[in-house]
mmCIF file of C-alpha atoms in Angstrom:
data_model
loop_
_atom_site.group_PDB
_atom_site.id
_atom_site.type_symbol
_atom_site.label_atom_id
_atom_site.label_comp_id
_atom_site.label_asym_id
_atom_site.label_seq_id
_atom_site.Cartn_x
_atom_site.Cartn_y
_atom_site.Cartn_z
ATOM 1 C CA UNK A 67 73.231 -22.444 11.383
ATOM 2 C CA UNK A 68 73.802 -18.514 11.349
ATOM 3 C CA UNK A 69 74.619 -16.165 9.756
ATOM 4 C CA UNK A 70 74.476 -16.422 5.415
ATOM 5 C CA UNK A 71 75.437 -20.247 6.168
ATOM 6 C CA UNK A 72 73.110 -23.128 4.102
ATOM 7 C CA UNK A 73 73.272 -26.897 4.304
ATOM 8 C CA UNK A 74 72.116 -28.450 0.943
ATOM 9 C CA UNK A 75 72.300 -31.477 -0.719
ATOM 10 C CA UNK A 76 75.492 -32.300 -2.552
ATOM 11 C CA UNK A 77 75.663 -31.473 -6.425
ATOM 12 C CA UNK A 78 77.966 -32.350 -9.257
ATOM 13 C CA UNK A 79 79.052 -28.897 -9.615
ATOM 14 C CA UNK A 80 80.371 -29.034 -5.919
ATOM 15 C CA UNK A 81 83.189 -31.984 -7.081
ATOM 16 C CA UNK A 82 86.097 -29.238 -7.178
ATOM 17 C CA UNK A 83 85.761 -27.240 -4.165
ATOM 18 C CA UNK A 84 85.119 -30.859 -1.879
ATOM 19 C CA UNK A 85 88.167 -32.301 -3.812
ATOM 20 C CA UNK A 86 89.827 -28.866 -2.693
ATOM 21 C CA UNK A 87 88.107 -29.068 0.939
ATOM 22 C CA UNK A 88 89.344 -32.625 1.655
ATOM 23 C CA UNK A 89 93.338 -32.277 0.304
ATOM 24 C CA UNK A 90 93.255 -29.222 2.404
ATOM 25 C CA UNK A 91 92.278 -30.916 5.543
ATOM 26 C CA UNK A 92 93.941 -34.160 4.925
ATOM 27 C CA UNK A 93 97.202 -34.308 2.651
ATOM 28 C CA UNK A 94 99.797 -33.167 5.287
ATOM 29 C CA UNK A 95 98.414 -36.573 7.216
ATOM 30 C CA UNK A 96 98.743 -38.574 4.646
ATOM 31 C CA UNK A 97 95.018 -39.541 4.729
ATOM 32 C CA UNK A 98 93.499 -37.415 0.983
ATOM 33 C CA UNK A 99 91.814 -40.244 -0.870
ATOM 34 C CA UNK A 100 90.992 -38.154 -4.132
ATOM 35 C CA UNK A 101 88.448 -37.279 -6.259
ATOM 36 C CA UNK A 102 87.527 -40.714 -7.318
ATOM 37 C CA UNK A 103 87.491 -42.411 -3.731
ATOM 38 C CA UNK A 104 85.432 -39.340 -2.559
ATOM 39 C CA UNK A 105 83.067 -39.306 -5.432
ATOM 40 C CA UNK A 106 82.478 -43.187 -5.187
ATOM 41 C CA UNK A 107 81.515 -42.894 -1.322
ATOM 42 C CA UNK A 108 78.549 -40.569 -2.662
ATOM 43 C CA UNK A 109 77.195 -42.889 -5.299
ATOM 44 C CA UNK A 110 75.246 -44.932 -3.132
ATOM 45 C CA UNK A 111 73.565 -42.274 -1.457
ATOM 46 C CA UNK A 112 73.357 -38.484 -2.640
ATOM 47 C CA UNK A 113 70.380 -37.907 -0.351
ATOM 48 C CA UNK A 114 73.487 -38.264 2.600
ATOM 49 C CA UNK A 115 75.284 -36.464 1.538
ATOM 50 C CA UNK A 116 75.504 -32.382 2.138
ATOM 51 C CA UNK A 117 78.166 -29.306 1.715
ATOM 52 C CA UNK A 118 78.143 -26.414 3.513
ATOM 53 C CA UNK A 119 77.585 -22.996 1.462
ATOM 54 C CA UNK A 120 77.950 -19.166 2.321
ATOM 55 C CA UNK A 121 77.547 -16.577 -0.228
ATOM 56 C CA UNK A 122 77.525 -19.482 -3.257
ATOM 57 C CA UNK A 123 80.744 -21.194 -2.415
ATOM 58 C CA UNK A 124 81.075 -24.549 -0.538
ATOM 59 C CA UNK A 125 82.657 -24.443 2.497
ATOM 60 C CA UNK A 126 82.286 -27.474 3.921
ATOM 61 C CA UNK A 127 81.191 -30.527 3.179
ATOM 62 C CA UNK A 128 79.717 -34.300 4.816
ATOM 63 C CA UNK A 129 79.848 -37.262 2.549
ATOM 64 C CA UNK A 130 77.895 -40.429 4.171
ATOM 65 C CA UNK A 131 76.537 -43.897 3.450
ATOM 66 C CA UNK A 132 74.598 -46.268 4.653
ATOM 67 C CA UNK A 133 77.356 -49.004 5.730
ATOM 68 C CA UNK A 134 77.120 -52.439 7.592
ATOM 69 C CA UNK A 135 77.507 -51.470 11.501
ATOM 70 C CA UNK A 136 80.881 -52.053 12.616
ATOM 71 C CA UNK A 137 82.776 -51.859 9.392
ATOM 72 C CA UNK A 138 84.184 -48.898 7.231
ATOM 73 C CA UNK A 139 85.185 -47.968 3.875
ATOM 74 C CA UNK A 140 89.184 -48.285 3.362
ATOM 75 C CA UNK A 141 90.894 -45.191 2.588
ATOM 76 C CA UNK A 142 92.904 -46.711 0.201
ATOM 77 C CA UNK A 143 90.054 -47.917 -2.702
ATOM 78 C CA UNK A 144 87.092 -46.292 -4.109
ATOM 79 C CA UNK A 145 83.577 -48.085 -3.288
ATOM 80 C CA UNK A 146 82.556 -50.837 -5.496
ATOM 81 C CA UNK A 147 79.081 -51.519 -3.467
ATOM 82 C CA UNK A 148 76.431 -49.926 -2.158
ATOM 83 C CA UNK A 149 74.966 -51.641 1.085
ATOM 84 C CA UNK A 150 71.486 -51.421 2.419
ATOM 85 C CA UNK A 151 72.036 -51.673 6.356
ATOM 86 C CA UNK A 152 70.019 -49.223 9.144
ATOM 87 C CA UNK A 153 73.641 -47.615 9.813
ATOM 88 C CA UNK A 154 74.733 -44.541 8.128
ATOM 89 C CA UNK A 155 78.233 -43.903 7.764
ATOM 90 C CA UNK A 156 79.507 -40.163 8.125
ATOM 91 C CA UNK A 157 82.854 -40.820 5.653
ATOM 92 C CA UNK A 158 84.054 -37.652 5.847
ATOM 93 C CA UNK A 159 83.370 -34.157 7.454
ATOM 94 C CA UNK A 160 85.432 -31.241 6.894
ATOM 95 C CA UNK A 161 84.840 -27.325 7.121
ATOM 96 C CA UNK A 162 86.764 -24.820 5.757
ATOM 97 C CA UNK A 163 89.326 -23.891 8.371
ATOM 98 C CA UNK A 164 88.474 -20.317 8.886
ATOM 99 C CA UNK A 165 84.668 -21.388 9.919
ATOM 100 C CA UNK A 166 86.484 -23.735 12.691
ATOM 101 C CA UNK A 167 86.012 -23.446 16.616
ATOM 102 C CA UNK A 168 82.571 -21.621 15.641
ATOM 103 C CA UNK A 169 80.181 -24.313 16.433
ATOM 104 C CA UNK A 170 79.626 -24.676 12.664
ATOM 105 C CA UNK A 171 80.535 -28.043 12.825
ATOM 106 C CA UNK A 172 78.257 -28.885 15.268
ATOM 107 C CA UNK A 173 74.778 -27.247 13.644
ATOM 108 C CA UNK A 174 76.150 -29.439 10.291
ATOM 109 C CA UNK A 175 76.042 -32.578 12.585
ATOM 110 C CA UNK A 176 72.687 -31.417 13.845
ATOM 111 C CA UNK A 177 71.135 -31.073 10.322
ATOM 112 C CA UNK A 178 73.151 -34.392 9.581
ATOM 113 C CA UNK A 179 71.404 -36.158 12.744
ATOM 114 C CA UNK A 180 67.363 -35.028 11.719
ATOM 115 C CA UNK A 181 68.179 -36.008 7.963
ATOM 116 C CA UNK A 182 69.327 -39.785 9.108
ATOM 117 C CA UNK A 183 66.297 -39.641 11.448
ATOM 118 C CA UNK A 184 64.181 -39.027 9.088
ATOM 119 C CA UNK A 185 65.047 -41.094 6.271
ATOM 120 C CA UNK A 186 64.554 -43.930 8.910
ATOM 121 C CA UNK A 187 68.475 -45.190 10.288
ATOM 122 C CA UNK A 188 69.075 -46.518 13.192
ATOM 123 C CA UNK A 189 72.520 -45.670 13.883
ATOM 124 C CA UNK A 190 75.188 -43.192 13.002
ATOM 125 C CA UNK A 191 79.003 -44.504 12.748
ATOM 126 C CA UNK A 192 82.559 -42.890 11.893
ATOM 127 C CA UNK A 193 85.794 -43.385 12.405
ATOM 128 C CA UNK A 194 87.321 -40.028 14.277
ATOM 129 C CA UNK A 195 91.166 -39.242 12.766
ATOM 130 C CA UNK A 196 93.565 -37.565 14.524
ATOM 131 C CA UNK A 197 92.023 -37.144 17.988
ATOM 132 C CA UNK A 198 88.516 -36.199 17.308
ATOM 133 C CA UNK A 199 87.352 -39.034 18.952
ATOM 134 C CA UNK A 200 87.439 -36.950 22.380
ATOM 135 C CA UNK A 201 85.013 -34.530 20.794
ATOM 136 C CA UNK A 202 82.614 -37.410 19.292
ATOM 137 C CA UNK A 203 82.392 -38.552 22.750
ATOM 138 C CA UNK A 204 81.200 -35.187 23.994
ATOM 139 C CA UNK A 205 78.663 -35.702 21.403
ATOM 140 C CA UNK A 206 77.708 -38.962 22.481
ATOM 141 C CA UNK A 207 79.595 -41.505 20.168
ATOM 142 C CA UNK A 208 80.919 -44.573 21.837
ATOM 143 C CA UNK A 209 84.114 -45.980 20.894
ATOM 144 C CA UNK A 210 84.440 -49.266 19.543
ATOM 145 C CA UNK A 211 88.096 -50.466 19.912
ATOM 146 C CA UNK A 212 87.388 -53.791 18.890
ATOM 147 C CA UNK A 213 86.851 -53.082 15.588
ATOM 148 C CA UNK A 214 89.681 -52.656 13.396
ATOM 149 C CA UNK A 215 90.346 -49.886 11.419
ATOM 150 C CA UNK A 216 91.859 -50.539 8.348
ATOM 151 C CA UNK A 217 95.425 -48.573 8.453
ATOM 152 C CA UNK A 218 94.603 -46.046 5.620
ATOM 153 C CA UNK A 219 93.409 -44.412 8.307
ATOM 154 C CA UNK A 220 96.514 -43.468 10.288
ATOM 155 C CA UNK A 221 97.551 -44.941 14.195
ATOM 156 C CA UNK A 222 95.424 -42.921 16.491
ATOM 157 C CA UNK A 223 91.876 -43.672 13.907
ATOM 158 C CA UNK A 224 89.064 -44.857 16.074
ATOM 159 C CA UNK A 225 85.732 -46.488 14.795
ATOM 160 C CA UNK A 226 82.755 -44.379 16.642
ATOM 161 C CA UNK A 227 79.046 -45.150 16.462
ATOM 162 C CA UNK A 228 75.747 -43.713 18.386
ATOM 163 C CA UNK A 229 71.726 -44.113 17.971
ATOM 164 C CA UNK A 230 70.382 -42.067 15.774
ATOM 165 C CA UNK A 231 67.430 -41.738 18.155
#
């Protein structure tokens, strides 16, 4: 990560500017869950979850949780469970638009990928939105077209998992 650019873990204080973050990235689709859908996918597991920050202000963010393999959260309803399962879910990644197409993304996946190694999961799973799943397989997710995504997720959402390891 370069630059004055600093992955830590996700406070309470951060709530706004993710909230901000996520409508930003996601409204015009149709796929902004809110602050209490977001808010509920970090209950489970705060040590998973991480924003960006440069020069005190949160650029970015990556909510995650560990979720049964093959299955997702639904767009459309906040979390009412926490599961204990060896897959981590990444929920939601977005960075602030101006820090895009600077391989930001990819040192926050990096950091993402150590932390889930080292707190002992297995695998890593998400569901890529509006064709990032040809990225994800640069990065070595496989597709799963089997499973169905629910369709809170829009037409072209595509479940993705890899080994952690």
């Amino acid at each position: 990560m370069g630059g004055d650019l600093r992955i830590r873990l996700l406070a309470d204080g951060d709530w706004d500017a993710v909230v901000a973050l996520e409508y930003d990235a996601y409204a015009a689709d149709g796929l902004s869950e809110g602050r209490e859908a977001l808010q509920s996918r970090a209950l489970g597991s705060p040590e998973t979850c991480f924003v960006l920050e440069q020069g005190g202000t949160v650029r970015g963010y990556l909510l995650s949780l560990p979720y049964p393999p093959l299955r997702c959260p639904d767009l459309a309803r906040a979390e009412d469970a926490v599961h204990e399962s060896g897959n981590l879910h990444v929920h939601d990644l977005v960075i602030a638009e101006d820090l895009r197409g600077r391989e930001v993304a990819l040192g926050f996946i990096r950091h993402f990928r150590e932390r889930a190694e080292e707190l002992g999961f297995e695998r890593i799973s998400m569901v890529a939105v509006r064709g990032a799943d040809i990225l994800l397989r640069l990065l070595g997710y496989r597709a799963h077209r089997e499973v169905a995504v629910p369709a809170s997720y829009g037409r072209r959402a595509v479940y993705m998992s890899m080994p952690v390891r």
